[in-house]
mmCIF file of C-alpha atoms in Angstrom:
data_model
loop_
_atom_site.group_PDB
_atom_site.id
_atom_site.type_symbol
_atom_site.label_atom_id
_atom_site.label_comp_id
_atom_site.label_asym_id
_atom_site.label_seq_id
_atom_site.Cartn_x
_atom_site.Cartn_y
_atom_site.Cartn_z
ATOM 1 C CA UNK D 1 0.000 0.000 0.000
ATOM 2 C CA UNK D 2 1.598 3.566 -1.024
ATOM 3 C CA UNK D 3 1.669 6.162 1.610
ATOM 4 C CA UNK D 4 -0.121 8.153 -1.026
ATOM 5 C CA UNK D 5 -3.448 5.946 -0.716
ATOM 6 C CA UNK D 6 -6.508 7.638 -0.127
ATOM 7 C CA UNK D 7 -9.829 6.325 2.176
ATOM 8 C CA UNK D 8 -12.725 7.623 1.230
ATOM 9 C CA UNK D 9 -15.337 8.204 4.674
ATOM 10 C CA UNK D 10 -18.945 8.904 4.030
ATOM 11 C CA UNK D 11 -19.384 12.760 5.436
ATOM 12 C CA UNK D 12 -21.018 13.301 8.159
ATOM 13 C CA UNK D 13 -21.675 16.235 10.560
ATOM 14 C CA UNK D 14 -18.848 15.409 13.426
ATOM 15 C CA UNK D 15 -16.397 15.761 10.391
ATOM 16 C CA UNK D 16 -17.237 19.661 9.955
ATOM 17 C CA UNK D 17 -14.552 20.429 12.630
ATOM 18 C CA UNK D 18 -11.926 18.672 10.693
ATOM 19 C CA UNK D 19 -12.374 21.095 7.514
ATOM 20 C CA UNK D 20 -11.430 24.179 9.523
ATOM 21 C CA UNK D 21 -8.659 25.285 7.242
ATOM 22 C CA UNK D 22 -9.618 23.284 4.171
ATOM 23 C CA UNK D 23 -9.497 25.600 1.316
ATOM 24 C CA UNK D 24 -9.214 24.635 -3.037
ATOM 25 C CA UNK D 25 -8.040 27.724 -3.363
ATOM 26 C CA UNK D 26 -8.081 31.653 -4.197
ATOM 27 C CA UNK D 27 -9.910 31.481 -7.508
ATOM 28 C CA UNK D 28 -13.819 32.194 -8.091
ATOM 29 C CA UNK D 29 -14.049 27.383 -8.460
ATOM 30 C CA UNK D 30 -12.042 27.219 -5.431
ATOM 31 C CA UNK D 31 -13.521 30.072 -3.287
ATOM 32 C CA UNK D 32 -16.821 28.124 -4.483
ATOM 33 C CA UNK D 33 -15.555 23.984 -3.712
ATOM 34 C CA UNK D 34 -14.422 25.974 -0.340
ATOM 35 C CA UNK D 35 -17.840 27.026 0.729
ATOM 36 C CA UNK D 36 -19.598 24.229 -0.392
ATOM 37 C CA UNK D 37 -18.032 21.775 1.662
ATOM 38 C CA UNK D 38 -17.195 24.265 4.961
ATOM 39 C CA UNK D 39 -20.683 25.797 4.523
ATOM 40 C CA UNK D 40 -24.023 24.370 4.294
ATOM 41 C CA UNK D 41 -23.898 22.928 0.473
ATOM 42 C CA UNK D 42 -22.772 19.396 1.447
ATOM 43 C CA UNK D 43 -25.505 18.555 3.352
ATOM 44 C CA UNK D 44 -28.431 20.557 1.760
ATOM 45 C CA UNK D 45 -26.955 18.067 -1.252
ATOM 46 C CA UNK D 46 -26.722 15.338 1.645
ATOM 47 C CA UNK D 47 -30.806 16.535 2.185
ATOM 48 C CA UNK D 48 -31.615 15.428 -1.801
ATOM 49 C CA UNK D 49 -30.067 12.174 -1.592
ATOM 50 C CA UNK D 50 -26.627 12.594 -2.723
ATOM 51 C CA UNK D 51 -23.722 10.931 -1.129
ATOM 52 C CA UNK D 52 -20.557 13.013 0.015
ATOM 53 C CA UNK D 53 -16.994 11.463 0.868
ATOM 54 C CA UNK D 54 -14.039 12.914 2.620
ATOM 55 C CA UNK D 55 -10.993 11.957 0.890
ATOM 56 C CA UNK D 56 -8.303 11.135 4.149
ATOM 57 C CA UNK D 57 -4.694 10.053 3.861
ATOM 58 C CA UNK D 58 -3.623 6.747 6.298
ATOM 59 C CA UNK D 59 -2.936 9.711 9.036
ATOM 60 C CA UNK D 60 -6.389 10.915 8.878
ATOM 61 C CA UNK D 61 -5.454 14.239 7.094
ATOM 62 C CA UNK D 62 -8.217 15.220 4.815
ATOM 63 C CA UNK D 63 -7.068 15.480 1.326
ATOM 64 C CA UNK D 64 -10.478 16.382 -0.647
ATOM 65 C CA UNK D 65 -14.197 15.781 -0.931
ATOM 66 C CA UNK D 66 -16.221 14.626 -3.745
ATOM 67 C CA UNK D 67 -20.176 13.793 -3.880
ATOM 68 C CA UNK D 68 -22.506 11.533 -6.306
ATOM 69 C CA UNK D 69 -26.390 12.196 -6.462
ATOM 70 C CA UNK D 70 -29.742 12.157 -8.877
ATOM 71 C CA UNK D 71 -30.800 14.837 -10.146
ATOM 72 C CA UNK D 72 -33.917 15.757 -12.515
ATOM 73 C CA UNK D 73 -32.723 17.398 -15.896
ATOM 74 C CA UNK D 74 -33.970 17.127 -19.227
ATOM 75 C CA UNK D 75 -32.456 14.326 -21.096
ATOM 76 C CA UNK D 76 -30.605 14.692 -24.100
ATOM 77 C CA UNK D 77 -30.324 18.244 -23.044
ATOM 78 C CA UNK D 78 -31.342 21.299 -23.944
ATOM 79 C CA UNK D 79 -34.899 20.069 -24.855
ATOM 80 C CA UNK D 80 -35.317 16.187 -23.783
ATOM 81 C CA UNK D 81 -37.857 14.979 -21.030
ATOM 82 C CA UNK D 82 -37.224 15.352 -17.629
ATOM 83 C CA UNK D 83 -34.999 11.968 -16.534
ATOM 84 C CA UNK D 84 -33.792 11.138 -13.492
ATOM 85 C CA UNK D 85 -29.392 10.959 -13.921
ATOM 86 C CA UNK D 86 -26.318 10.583 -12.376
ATOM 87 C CA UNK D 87 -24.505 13.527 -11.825
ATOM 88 C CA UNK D 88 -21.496 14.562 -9.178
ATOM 89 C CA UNK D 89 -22.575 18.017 -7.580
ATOM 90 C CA UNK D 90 -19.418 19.493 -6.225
ATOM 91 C CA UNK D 91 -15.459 17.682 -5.761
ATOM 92 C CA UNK D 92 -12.720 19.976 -4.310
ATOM 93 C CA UNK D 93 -9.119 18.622 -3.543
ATOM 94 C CA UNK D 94 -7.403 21.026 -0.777
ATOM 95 C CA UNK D 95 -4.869 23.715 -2.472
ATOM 96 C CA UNK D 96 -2.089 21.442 -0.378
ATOM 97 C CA UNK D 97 -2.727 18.931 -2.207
ATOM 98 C CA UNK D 98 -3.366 19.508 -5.805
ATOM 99 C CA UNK D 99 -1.420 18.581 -8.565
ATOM 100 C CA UNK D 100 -0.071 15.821 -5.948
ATOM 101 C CA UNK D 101 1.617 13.311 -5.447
ATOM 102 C CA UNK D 102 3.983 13.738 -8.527
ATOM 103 C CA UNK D 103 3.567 9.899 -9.464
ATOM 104 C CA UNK D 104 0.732 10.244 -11.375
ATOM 105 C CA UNK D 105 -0.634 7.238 -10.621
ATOM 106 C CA UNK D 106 -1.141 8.106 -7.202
ATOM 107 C CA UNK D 107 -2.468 11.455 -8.183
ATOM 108 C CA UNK D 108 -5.223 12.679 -5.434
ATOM 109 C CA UNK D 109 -7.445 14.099 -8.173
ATOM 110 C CA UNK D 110 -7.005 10.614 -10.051
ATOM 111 C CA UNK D 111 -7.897 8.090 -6.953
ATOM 112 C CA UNK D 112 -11.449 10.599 -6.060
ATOM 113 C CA UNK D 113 -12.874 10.407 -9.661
ATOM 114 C CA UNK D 114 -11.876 6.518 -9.983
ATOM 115 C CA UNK D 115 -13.701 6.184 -7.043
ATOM 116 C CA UNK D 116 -16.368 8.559 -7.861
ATOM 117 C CA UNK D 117 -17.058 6.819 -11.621
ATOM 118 C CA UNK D 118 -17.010 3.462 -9.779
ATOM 119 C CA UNK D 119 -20.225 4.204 -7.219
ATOM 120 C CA UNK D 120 -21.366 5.782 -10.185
ATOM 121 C CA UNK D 121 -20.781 2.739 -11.875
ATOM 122 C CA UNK D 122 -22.164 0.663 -8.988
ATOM 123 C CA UNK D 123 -25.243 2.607 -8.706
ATOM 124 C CA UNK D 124 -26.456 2.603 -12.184
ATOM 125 C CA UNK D 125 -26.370 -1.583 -12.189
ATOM 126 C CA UNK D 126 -29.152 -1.481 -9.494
ATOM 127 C CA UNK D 127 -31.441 1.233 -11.113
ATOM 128 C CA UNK D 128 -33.763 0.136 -13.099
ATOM 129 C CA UNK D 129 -33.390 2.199 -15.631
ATOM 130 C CA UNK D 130 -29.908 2.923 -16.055
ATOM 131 C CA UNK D 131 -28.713 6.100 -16.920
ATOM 132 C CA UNK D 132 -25.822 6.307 -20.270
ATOM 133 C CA UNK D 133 -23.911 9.020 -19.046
ATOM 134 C CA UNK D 134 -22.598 10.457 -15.475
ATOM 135 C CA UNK D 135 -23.003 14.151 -15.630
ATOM 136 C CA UNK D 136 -21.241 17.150 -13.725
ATOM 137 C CA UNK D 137 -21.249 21.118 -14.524
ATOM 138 C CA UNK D 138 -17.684 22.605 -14.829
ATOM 139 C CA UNK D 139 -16.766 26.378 -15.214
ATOM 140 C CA UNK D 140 -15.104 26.334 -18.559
ATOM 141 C CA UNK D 141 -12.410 28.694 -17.267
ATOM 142 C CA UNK D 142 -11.453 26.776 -15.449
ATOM 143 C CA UNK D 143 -8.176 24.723 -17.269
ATOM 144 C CA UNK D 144 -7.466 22.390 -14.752
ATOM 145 C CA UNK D 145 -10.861 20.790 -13.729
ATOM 146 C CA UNK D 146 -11.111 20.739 -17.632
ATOM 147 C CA UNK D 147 -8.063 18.672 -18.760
ATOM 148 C CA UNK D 148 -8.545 16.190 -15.292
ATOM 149 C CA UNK D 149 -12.175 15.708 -16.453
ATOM 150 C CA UNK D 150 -11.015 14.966 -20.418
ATOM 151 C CA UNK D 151 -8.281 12.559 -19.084
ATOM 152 C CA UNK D 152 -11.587 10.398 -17.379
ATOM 153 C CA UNK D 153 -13.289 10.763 -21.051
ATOM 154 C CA UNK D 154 -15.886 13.381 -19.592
ATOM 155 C CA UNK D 155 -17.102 15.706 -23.337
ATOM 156 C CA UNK D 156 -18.601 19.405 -22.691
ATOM 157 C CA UNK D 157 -21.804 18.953 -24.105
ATOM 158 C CA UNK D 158 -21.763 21.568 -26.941
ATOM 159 C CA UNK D 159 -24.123 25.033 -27.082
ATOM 160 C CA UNK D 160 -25.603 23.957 -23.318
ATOM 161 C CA UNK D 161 -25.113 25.585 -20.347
ATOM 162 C CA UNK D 162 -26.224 25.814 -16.855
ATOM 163 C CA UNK D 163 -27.065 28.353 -14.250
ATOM 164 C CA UNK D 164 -24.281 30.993 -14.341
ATOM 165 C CA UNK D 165 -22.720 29.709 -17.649
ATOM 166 C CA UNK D 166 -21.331 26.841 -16.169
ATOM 167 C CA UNK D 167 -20.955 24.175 -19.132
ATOM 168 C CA UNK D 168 -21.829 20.420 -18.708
ATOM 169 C CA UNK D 169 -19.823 17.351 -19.314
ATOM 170 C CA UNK D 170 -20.544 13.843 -20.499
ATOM 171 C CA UNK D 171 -19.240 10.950 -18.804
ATOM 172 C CA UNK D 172 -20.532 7.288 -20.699
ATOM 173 C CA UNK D 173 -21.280 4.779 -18.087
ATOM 174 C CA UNK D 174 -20.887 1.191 -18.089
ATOM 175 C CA UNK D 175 -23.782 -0.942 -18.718
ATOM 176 C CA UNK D 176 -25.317 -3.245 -16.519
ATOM 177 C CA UNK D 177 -23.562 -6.286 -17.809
ATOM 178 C CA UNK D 178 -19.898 -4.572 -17.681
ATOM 179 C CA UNK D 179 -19.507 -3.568 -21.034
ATOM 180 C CA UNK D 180 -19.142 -0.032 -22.129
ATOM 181 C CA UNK D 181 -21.659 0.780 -24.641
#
């Protein structure tokens, strides 16, 4: 087991004291993964049925967060029905730790959406009426979040938007059966 392993820990209330200090960063995406997690966004997201994991190192030192939900959009989007998908609301990796460890195996970022497309993954199997794609909205300014979500084969889904002109990617799911469709 590498030293750079990461446990993920279902969030829960008692853990708020343990994010004093936690912080992705300066910019407007980090000021907003900050708050979302510190403040009352986790568990108003918690409230809807989503799911929200702590990312800790073997010593217990929080390294990030990331969450997996439902959510009611209209499916293919702009125009579709309203479905019932998969989608993560919020991840946020701790300005300590980004862009770590250098081994890029290892990579923080790496080991929460591995685990994040796997429940995904897991989750989809028991519905009965599987969603194609895992979902998530991404501030296309922001560079980083968009290369780390290419390199897990997550498209922007062209001319849509959400909200405040966030874009939304694509993520294809594997089917029931363990193929990829």
């Amino acid at each position: 087991m590498s030293e750079f392993q990461l446990y993920a820990d279902r969030f829960v209330e008692a853990d708020r004291d343990a994010l004093v200090g936690f912080s992705s960063g300066d910019s407007v995406s980090g000021r907003f993964c900050t708050e979302w997690i510190t403040g009352s966004g986790a568990f108003d997201s918690i409230s809807r049925g989503s799911t929200v994991w702590l990312y800790r190192l073997q010593t217990g030192e929080i390294v990030g967060y990331g969450s997996l939900g439902l959510v009611n959009w209209r499916w293919p989007m702009p125009d579709g029905n309203y479905t019932r998908l998969l989608y993560i609301p919020m991840l946020g990796i701790d300005e300590r730790f980004q862009g770590q460890p250098p081994d890029s195996d290892w990579r923080y970022s790496r080991q929460i959406m591995n685990h994040l497309i796997g429940e995904a993954n897991l989750i989809n199997c028991e519905r009965t009426k599987p969603s194609e794609y895992l979902l998530l909205l991404v501030d296309p300014n922001n560079v980083a979040a968009l290369k780390l979500y290419a390199r897990f084969d997550f498209e922007m889904i062209p001319d849509v938007t959400f909200g405040p002109g966030l874009g939304v990617m694509k993520h294809r799911l594997a089917e029931a059966d363990g193929d990829s469709k």
